[in-house]
mmCIF file of C-alpha atoms and ligand atoms in Angstrom:
data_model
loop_
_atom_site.group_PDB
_atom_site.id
_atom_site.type_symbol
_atom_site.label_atom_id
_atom_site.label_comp_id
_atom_site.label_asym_id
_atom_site.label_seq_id
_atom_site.Cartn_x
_atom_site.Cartn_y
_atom_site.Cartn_z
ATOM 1 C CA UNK T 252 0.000 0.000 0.000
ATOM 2 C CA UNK T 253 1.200 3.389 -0.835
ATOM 3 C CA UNK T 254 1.308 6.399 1.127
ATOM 4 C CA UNK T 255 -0.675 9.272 -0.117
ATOM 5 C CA UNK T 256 2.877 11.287 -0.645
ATOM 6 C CA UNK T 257 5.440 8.393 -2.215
ATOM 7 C CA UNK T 258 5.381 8.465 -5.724
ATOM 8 C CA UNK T 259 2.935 7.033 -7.811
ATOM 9 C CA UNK T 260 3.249 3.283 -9.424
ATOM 10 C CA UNK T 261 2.758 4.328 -12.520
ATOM 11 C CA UNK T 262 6.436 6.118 -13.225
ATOM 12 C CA UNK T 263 4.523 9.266 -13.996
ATOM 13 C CA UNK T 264 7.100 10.791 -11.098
ATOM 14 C CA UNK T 265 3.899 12.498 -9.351
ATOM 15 C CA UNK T 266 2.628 12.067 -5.893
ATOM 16 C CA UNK T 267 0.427 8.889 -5.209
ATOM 17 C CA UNK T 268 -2.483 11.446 -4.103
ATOM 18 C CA UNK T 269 -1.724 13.796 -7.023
ATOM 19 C CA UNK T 270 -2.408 10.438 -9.718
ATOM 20 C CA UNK T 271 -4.064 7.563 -9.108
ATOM 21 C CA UNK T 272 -4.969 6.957 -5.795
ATOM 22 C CA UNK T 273 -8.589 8.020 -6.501
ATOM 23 C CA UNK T 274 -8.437 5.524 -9.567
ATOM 24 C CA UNK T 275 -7.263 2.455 -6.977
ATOM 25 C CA UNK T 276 -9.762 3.658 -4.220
ATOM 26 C CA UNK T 277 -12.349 4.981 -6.548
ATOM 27 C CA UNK T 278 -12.809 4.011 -9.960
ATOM 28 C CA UNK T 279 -16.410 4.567 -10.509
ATOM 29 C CA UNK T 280 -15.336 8.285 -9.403
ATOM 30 C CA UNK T 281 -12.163 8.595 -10.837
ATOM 31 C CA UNK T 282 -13.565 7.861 -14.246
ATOM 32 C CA UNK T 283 -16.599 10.160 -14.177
ATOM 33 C CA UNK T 284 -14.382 13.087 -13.221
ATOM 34 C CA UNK T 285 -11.754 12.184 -15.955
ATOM 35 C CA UNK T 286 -14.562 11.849 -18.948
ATOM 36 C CA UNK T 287 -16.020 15.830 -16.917
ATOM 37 C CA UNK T 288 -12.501 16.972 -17.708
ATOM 38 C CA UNK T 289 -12.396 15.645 -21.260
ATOM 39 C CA UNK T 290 -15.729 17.041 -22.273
ATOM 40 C CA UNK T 291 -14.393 20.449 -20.668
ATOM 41 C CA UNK T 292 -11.300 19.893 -23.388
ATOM 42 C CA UNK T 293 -13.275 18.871 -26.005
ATOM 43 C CA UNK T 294 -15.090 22.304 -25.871
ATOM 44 C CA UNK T 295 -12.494 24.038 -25.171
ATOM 45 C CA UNK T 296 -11.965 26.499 -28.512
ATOM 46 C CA UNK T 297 -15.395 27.759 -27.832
ATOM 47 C CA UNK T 298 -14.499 29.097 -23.812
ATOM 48 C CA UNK T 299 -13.387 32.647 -22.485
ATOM 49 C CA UNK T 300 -9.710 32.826 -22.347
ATOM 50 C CA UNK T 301 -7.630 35.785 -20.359
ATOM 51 C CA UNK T 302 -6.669 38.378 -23.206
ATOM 52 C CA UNK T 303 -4.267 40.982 -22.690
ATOM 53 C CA UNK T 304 -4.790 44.195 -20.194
ATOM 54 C CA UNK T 305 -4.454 47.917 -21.186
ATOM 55 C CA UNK T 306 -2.325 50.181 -18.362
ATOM 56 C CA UNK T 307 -4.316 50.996 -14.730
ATOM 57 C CA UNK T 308 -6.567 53.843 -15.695
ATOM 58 C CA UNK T 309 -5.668 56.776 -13.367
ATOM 59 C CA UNK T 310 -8.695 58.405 -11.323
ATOM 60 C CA UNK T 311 -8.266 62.734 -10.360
ATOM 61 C CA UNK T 312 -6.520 63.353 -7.422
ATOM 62 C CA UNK T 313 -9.363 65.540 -6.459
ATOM 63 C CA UNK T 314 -11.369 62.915 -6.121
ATOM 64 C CA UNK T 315 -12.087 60.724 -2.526
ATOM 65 C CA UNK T 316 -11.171 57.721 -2.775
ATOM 66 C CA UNK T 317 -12.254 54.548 -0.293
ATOM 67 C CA UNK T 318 -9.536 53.592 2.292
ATOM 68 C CA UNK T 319 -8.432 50.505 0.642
ATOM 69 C CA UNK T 320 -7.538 52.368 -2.244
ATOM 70 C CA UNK T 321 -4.935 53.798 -0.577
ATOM 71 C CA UNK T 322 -3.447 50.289 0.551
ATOM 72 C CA UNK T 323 -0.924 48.681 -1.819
ATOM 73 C CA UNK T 324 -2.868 45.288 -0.860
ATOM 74 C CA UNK T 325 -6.595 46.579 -1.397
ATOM 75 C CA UNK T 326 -7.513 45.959 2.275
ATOM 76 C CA UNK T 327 -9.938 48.125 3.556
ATOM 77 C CA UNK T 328 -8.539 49.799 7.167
ATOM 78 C CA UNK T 329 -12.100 49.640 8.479
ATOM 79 C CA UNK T 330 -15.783 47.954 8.091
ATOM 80 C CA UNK T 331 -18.830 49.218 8.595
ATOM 81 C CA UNK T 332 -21.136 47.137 10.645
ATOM 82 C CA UNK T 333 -24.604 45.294 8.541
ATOM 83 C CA UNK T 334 -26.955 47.453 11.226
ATOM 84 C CA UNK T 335 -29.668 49.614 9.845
ATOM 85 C CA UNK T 336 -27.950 53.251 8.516
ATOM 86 C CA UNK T 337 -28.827 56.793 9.650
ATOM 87 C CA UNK T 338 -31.119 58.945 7.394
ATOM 88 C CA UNK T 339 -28.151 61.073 6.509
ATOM 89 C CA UNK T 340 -26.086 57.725 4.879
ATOM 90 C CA UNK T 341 -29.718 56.358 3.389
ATOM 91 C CA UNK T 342 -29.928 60.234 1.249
ATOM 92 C CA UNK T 343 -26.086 59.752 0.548
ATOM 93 C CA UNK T 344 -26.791 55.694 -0.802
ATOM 94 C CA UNK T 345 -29.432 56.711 -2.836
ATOM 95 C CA UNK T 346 -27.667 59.176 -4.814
ATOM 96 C CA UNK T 347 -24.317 56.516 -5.399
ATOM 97 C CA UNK T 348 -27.414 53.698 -6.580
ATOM 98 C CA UNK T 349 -28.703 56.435 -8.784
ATOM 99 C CA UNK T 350 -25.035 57.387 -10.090
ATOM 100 C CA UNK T 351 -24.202 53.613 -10.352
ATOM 101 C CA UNK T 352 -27.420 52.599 -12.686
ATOM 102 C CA UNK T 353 -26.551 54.943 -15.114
ATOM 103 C CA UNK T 354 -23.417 54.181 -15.192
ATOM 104 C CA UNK T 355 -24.778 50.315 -16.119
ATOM 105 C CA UNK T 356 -26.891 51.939 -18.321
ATOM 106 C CA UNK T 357 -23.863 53.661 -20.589
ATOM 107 C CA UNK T 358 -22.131 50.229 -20.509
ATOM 108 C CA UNK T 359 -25.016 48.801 -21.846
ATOM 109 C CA UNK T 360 -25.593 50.800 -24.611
ATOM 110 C CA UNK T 361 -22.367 49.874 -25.322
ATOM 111 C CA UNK T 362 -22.674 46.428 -25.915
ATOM 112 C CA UNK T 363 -22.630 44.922 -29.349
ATOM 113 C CA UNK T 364 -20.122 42.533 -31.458
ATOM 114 C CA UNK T 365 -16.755 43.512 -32.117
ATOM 115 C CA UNK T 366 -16.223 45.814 -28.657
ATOM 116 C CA UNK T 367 -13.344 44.959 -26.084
ATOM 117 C CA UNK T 368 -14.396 44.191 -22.788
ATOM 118 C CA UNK T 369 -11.413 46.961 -22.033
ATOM 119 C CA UNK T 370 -13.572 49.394 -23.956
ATOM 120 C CA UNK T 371 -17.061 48.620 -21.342
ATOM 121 C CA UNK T 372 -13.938 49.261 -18.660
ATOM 122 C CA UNK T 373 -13.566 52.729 -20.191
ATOM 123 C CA UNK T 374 -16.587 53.482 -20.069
ATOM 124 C CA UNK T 375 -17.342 52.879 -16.802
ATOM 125 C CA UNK T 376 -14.265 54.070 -15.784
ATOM 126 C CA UNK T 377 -15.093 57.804 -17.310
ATOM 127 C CA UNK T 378 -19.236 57.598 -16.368
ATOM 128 C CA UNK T 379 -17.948 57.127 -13.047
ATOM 129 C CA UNK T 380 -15.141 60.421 -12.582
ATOM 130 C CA UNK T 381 -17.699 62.287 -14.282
ATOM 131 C CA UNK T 382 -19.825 61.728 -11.899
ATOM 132 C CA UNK T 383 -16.647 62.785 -9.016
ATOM 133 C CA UNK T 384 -17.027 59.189 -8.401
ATOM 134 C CA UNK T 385 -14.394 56.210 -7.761
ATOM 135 C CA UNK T 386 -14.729 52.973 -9.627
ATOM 136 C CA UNK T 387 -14.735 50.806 -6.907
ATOM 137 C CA UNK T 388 -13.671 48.048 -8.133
ATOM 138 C CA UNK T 389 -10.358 49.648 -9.001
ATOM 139 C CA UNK T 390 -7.235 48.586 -6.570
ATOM 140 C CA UNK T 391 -9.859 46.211 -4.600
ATOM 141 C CA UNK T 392 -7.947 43.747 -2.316
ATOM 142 C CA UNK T 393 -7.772 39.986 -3.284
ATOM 143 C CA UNK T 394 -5.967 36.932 -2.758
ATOM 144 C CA UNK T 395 -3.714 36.946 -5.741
ATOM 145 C CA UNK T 396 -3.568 41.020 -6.536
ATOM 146 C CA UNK T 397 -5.740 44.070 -5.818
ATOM 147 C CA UNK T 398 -8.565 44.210 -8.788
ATOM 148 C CA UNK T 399 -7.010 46.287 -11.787
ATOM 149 C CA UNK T 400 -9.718 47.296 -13.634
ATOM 150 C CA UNK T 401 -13.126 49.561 -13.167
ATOM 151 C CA UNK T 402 -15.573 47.068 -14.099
ATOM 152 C CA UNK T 403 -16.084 43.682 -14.207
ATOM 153 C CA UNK T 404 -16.916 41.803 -17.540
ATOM 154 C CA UNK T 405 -18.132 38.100 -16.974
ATOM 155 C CA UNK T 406 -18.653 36.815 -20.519
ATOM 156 C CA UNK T 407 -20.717 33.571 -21.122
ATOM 157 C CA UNK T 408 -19.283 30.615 -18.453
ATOM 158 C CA UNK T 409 -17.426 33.526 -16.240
ATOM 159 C CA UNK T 410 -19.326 33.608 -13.618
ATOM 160 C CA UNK T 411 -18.417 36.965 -11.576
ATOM 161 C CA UNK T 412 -15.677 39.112 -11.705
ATOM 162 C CA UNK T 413 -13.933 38.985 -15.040
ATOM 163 C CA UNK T 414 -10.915 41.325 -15.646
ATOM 164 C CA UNK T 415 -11.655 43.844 -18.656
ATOM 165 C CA UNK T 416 -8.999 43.182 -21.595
ATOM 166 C CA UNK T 417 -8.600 42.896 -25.292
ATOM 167 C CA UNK T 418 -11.270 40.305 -25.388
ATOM 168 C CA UNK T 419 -13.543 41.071 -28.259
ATOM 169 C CA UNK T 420 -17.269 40.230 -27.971
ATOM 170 C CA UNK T 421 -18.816 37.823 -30.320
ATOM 171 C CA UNK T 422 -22.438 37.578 -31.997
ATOM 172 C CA UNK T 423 -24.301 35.251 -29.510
ATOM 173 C CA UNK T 424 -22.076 36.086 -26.344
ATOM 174 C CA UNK T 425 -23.485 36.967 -22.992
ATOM 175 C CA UNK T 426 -21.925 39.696 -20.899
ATOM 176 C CA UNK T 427 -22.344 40.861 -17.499
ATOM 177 C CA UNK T 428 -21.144 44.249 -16.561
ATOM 178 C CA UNK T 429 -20.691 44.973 -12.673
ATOM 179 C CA UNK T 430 -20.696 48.733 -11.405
ATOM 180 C CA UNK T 431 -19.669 50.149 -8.303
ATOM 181 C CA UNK T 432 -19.149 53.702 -7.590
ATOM 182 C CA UNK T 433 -17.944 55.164 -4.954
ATOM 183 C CA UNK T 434 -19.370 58.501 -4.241
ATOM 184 C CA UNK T 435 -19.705 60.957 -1.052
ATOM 185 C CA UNK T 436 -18.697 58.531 0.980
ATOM 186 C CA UNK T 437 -20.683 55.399 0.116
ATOM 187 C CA UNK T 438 -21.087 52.691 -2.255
ATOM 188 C CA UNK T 439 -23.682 51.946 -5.019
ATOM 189 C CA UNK T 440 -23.634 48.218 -6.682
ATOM 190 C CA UNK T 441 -25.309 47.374 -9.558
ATOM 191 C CA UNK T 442 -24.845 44.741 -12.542
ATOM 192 C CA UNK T 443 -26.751 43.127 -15.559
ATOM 193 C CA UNK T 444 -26.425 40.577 -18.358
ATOM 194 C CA UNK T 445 -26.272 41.905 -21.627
ATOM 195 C CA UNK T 446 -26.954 40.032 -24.949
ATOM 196 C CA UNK T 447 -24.134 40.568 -27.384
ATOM 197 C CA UNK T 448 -26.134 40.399 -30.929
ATOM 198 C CA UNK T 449 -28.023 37.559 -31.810
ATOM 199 C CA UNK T 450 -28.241 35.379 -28.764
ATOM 200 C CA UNK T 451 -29.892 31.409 -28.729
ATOM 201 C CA UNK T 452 -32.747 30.904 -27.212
ATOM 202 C CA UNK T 453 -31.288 28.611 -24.004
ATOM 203 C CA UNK T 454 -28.851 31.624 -23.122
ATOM 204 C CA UNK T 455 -32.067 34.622 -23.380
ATOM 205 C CA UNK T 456 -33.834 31.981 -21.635
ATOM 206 C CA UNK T 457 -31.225 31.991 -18.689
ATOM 207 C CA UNK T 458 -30.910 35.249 -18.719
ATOM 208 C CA UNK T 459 -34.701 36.339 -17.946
ATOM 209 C CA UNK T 460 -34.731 33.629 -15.477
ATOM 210 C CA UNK T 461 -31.579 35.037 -13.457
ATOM 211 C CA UNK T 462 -32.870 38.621 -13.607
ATOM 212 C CA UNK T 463 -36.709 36.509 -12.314
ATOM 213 C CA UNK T 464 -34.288 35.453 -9.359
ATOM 214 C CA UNK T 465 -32.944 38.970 -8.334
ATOM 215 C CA UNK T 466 -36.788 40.135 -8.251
ATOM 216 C CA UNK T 467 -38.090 36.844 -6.482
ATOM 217 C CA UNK T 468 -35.138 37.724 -3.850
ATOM 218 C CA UNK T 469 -36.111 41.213 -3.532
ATOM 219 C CA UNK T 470 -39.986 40.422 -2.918
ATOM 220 C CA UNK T 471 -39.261 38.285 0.027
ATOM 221 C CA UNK T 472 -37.665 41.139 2.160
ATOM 222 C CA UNK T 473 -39.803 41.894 4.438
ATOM 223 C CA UNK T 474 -38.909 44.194 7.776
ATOM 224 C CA UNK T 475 -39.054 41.113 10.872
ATOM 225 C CA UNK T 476 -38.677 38.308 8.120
ATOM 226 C CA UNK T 477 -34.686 36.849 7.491
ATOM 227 C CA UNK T 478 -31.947 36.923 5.007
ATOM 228 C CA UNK T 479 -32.944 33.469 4.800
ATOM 229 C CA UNK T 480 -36.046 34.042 2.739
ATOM 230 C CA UNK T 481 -34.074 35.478 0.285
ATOM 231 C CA UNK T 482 -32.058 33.075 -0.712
ATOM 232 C CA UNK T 483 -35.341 30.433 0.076
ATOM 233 C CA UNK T 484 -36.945 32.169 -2.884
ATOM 234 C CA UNK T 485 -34.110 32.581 -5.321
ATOM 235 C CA UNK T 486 -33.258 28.974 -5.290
ATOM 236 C CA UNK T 487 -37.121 27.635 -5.465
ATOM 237 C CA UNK T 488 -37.386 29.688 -8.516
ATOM 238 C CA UNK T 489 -34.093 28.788 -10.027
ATOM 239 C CA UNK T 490 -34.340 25.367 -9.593
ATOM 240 C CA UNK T 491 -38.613 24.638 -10.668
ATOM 241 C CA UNK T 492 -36.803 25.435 -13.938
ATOM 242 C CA UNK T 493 -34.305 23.475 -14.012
ATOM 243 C CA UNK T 494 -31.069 25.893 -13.412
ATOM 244 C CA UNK T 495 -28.610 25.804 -10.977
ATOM 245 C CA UNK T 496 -27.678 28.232 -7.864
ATOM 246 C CA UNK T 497 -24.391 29.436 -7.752
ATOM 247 C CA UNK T 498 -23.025 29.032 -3.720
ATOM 248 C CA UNK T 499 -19.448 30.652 -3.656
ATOM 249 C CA UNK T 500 -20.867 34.515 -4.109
ATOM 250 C CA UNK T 501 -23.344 35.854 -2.316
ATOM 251 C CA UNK T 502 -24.687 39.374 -1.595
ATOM 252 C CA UNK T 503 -23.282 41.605 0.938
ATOM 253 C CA UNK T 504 -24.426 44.585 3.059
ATOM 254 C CA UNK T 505 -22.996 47.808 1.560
ATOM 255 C CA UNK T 506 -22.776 51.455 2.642
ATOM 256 C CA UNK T 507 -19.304 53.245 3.397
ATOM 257 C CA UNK T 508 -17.770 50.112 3.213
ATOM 258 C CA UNK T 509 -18.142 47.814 -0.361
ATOM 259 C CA UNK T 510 -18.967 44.733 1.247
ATOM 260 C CA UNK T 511 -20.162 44.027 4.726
ATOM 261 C CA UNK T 512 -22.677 42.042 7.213
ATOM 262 C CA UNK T 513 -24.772 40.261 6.241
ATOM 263 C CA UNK T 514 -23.969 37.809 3.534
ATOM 264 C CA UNK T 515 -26.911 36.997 1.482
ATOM 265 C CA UNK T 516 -26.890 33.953 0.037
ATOM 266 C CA UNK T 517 -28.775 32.581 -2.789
ATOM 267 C CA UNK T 518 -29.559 29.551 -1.463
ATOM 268 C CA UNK T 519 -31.715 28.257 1.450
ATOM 269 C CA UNK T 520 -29.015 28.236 4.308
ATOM 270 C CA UNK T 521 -30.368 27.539 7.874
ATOM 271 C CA UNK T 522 -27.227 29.821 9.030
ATOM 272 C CA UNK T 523 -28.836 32.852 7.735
ATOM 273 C CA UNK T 524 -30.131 34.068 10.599
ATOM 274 C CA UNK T 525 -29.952 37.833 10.306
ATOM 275 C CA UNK T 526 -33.258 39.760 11.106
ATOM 276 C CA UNK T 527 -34.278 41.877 8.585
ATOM 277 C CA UNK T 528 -34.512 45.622 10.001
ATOM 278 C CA UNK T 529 -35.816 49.053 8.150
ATOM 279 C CA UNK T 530 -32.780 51.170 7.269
ATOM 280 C CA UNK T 531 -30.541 47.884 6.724
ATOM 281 C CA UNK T 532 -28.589 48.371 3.044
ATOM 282 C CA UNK T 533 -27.238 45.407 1.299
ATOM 283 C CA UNK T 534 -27.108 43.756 -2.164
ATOM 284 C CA UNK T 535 -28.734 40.678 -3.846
ATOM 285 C CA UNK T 536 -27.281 39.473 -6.891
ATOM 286 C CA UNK T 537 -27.729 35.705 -7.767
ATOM 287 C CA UNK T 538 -25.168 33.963 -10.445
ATOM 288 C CA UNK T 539 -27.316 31.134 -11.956
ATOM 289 C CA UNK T 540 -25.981 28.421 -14.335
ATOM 290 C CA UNK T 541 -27.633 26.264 -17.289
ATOM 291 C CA UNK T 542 -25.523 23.470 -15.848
ATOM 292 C CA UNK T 543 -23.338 22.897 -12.575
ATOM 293 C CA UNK T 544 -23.361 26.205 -10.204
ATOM 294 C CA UNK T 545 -19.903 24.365 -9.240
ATOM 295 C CA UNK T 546 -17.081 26.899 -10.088
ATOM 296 C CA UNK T 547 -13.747 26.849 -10.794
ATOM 297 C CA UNK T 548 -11.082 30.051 -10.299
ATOM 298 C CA UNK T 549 -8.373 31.557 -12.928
ATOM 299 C CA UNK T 550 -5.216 31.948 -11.750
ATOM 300 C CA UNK T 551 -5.854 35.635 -11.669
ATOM 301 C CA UNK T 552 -7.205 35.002 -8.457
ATOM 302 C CA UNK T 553 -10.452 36.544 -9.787
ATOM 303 C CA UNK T 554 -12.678 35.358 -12.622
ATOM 304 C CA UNK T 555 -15.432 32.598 -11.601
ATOM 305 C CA UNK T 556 -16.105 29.933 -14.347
ATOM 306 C CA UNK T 557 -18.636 27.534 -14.168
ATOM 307 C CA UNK T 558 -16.715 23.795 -13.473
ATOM 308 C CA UNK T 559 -18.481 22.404 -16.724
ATOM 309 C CA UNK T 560 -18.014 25.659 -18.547
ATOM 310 C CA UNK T 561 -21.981 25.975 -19.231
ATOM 311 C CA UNK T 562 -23.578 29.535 -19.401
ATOM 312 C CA UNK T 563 -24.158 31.560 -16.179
ATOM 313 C CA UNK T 564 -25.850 35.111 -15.875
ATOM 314 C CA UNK T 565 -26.252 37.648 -12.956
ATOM 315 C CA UNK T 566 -28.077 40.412 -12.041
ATOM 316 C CA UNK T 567 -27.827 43.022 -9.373
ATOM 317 C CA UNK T 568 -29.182 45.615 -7.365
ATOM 318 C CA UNK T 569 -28.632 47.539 -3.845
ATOM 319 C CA UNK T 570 -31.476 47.475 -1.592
ATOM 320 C CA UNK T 571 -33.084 49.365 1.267
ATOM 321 C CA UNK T 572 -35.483 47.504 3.919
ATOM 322 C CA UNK T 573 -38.061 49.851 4.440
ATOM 323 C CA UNK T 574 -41.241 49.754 6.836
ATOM 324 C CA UNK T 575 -42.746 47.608 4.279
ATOM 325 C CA UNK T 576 -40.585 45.894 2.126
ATOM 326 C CA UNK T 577 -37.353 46.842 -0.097
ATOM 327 C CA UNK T 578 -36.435 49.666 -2.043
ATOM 328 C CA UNK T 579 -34.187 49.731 -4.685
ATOM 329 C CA UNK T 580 -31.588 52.088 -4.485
ATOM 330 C CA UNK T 581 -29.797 51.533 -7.951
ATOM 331 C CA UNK T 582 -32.357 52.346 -10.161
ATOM 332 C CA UNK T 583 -31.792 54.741 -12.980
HETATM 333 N N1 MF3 Z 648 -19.255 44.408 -7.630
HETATM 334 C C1 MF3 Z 648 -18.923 43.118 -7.094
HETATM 335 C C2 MF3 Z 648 -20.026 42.733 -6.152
HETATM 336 O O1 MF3 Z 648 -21.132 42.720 -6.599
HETATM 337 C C3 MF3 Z 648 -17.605 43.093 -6.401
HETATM 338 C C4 MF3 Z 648 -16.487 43.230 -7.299
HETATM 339 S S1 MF3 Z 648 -15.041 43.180 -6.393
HETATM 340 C C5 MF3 Z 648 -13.947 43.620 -7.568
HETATM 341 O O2 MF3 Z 648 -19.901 42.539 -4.990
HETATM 342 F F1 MF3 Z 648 -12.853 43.890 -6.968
HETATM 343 F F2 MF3 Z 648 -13.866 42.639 -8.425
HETATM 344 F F3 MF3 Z 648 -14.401 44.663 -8.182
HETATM 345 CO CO1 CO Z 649 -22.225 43.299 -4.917
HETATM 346 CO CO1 CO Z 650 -21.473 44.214 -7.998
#
């Protein structure tokens, strides 16, 4: 019997573990996972590959910037709790959602075939200083290097996150653009899947579904109810039709920090206790997939594919709980 770390038997020089001890203790397993990997090859001209990046876009020194924009890292020096905001922060939120959603909007009308995912970054890169905003995305702390770009571009089986570069967009893609700005002092969130030209039925199909979900989610906030509910209905209504739930993202309360308490998950999760209060501020924005919501990272350390490289979309919006239910806050 081999140890998990001698080398393997079969010369290949790697470590027992790393080859085929899943194939000796598994084979049933082993095989299924090697004929998932295959069919992921097989595919593999059609997928999203990393292109190359333009320069960090520079952002007016007379502009404020958030604290971890300041860090060489990205980390943020402080967060903001997830309890209900003062009136004053509420008026300031409203004003970033409005700036955010039409930023989205001039992204948007941007889409079409032949345009870079650098040029969307541009775009939202400009929307948002004209604004006297910060892209918040840009010089955002993560575990491989601070996010370079504006935006985020997620085309076809990229789940979240995708880094802007010279990747062109194709008739029949699917592209999600992700705003933040960053704007007296607070943080507006806000993304959408586009259609890039003509676009099959199974991909508008799963995109009207996902953008279903985010609306599902934001009818079950309720003032007393739970972040529970939210995810409760997202998932019921993803998977009655047959699509999956991705679980590695969730929503996050926002405010004068980017991401904060609570985590809202898409999913039913018993641990989602939180108590829904008027004032609270916090996104939902479910990834759903055609096939697997399992995901798989790029060695960027930030774009999200699907595991089985099958088609995901998103939507998103920042919410307010009021007295009777949610308000949107990133609403053109
Ligand atoms: N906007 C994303 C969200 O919805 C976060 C992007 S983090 C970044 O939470 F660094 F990639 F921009
Ligand atoms: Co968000
Ligand atoms: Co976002």
């Amino acid at each position: 019997m081999l140890a998990s770390n001698d080398p393997c038997w079969c010369g290949s020089g790697r470590r027992y573990k790393r080859c085929h001890r899943l194939a000796d203790l598994d084979p049933g397993r082993a095989a299924a996972e090697q004929a998932r990997r295959a069919e992921v090859e097989r595919r593999s001209a059609a997928y999203v590959r990393p292109g190359t990046r333009t320069p960090r876009r520079s952002v007016p020194a007379d502009i404020p910037r958030p604290d971890y924009a300041l860090d060489p890292h990205g980390r943020p020096r402080h967060r903001e709790t997830g309890r209900p905001k003062d009136p004053e922060t509420i008026a300031l939120m409203r004003i970033a959602g409005r700036a955010a959603a039409e930023v989205l909007q001039a992204v948007g009308a941007a889409v079409r075939p032949g345009v870079t995912t650098d040029e969307l970054d541009a775009i939202a890169h400009e929307e948002c200083v004209a604004r006297g905003g910060y892209p918040s995305p840009l010089g955002y702390g993560g575990s491989v290097m601070p996010f370079p770009k504006s935006l985020c571009t997620s085309v076809n089986e990229v789940i979240c996150h995708g880094i802007p570069d010279s990747t062109v967009l194709q008739d029949g893609d699917i592209v999600n653009a992700d705003v933040t700005i960053f704007l007296n002092g607070v943080h507006g969130d806000t993304n959408a899947t586009f259609l890039v030209g003509d676009v099959d039925e199974e991909s508008r199909r799963l995109v009207d579904v996902t953008r279903q979900c985010l609306h599902v989610g934001i009818d079950a906030v309720r003032p007393g109810g739970s972040v529970r509910d939210i995810g409760r209905a997202i998932q019921s209504h993803a998977e009655e039709r047959g699509y999956g739930v991705v679980r590695a993202f969730v929503g996050h309360g926002i405010g004068r920090s980017f991401h904060c308490e609570p985590q809202v998950f898409h999913y039913d999760n018993p641990q989602a206790r939180t108590e829904l209060l008027p004032g609270m501020t916090f996104t939902i924005e479910p990834m759903i997939t055609i096939g697997d919501w399992h995901h798989e990272m790029w060695d960027d350390g930030w774009t999200a594919v699907t595991a089985d490289r099958s088609r995901t979309a998103q939507f998103e919006h920042t919410l307010l709980v009021t007295e009777d239910g949610a308000q949107i806050l990133t609403s053109a």
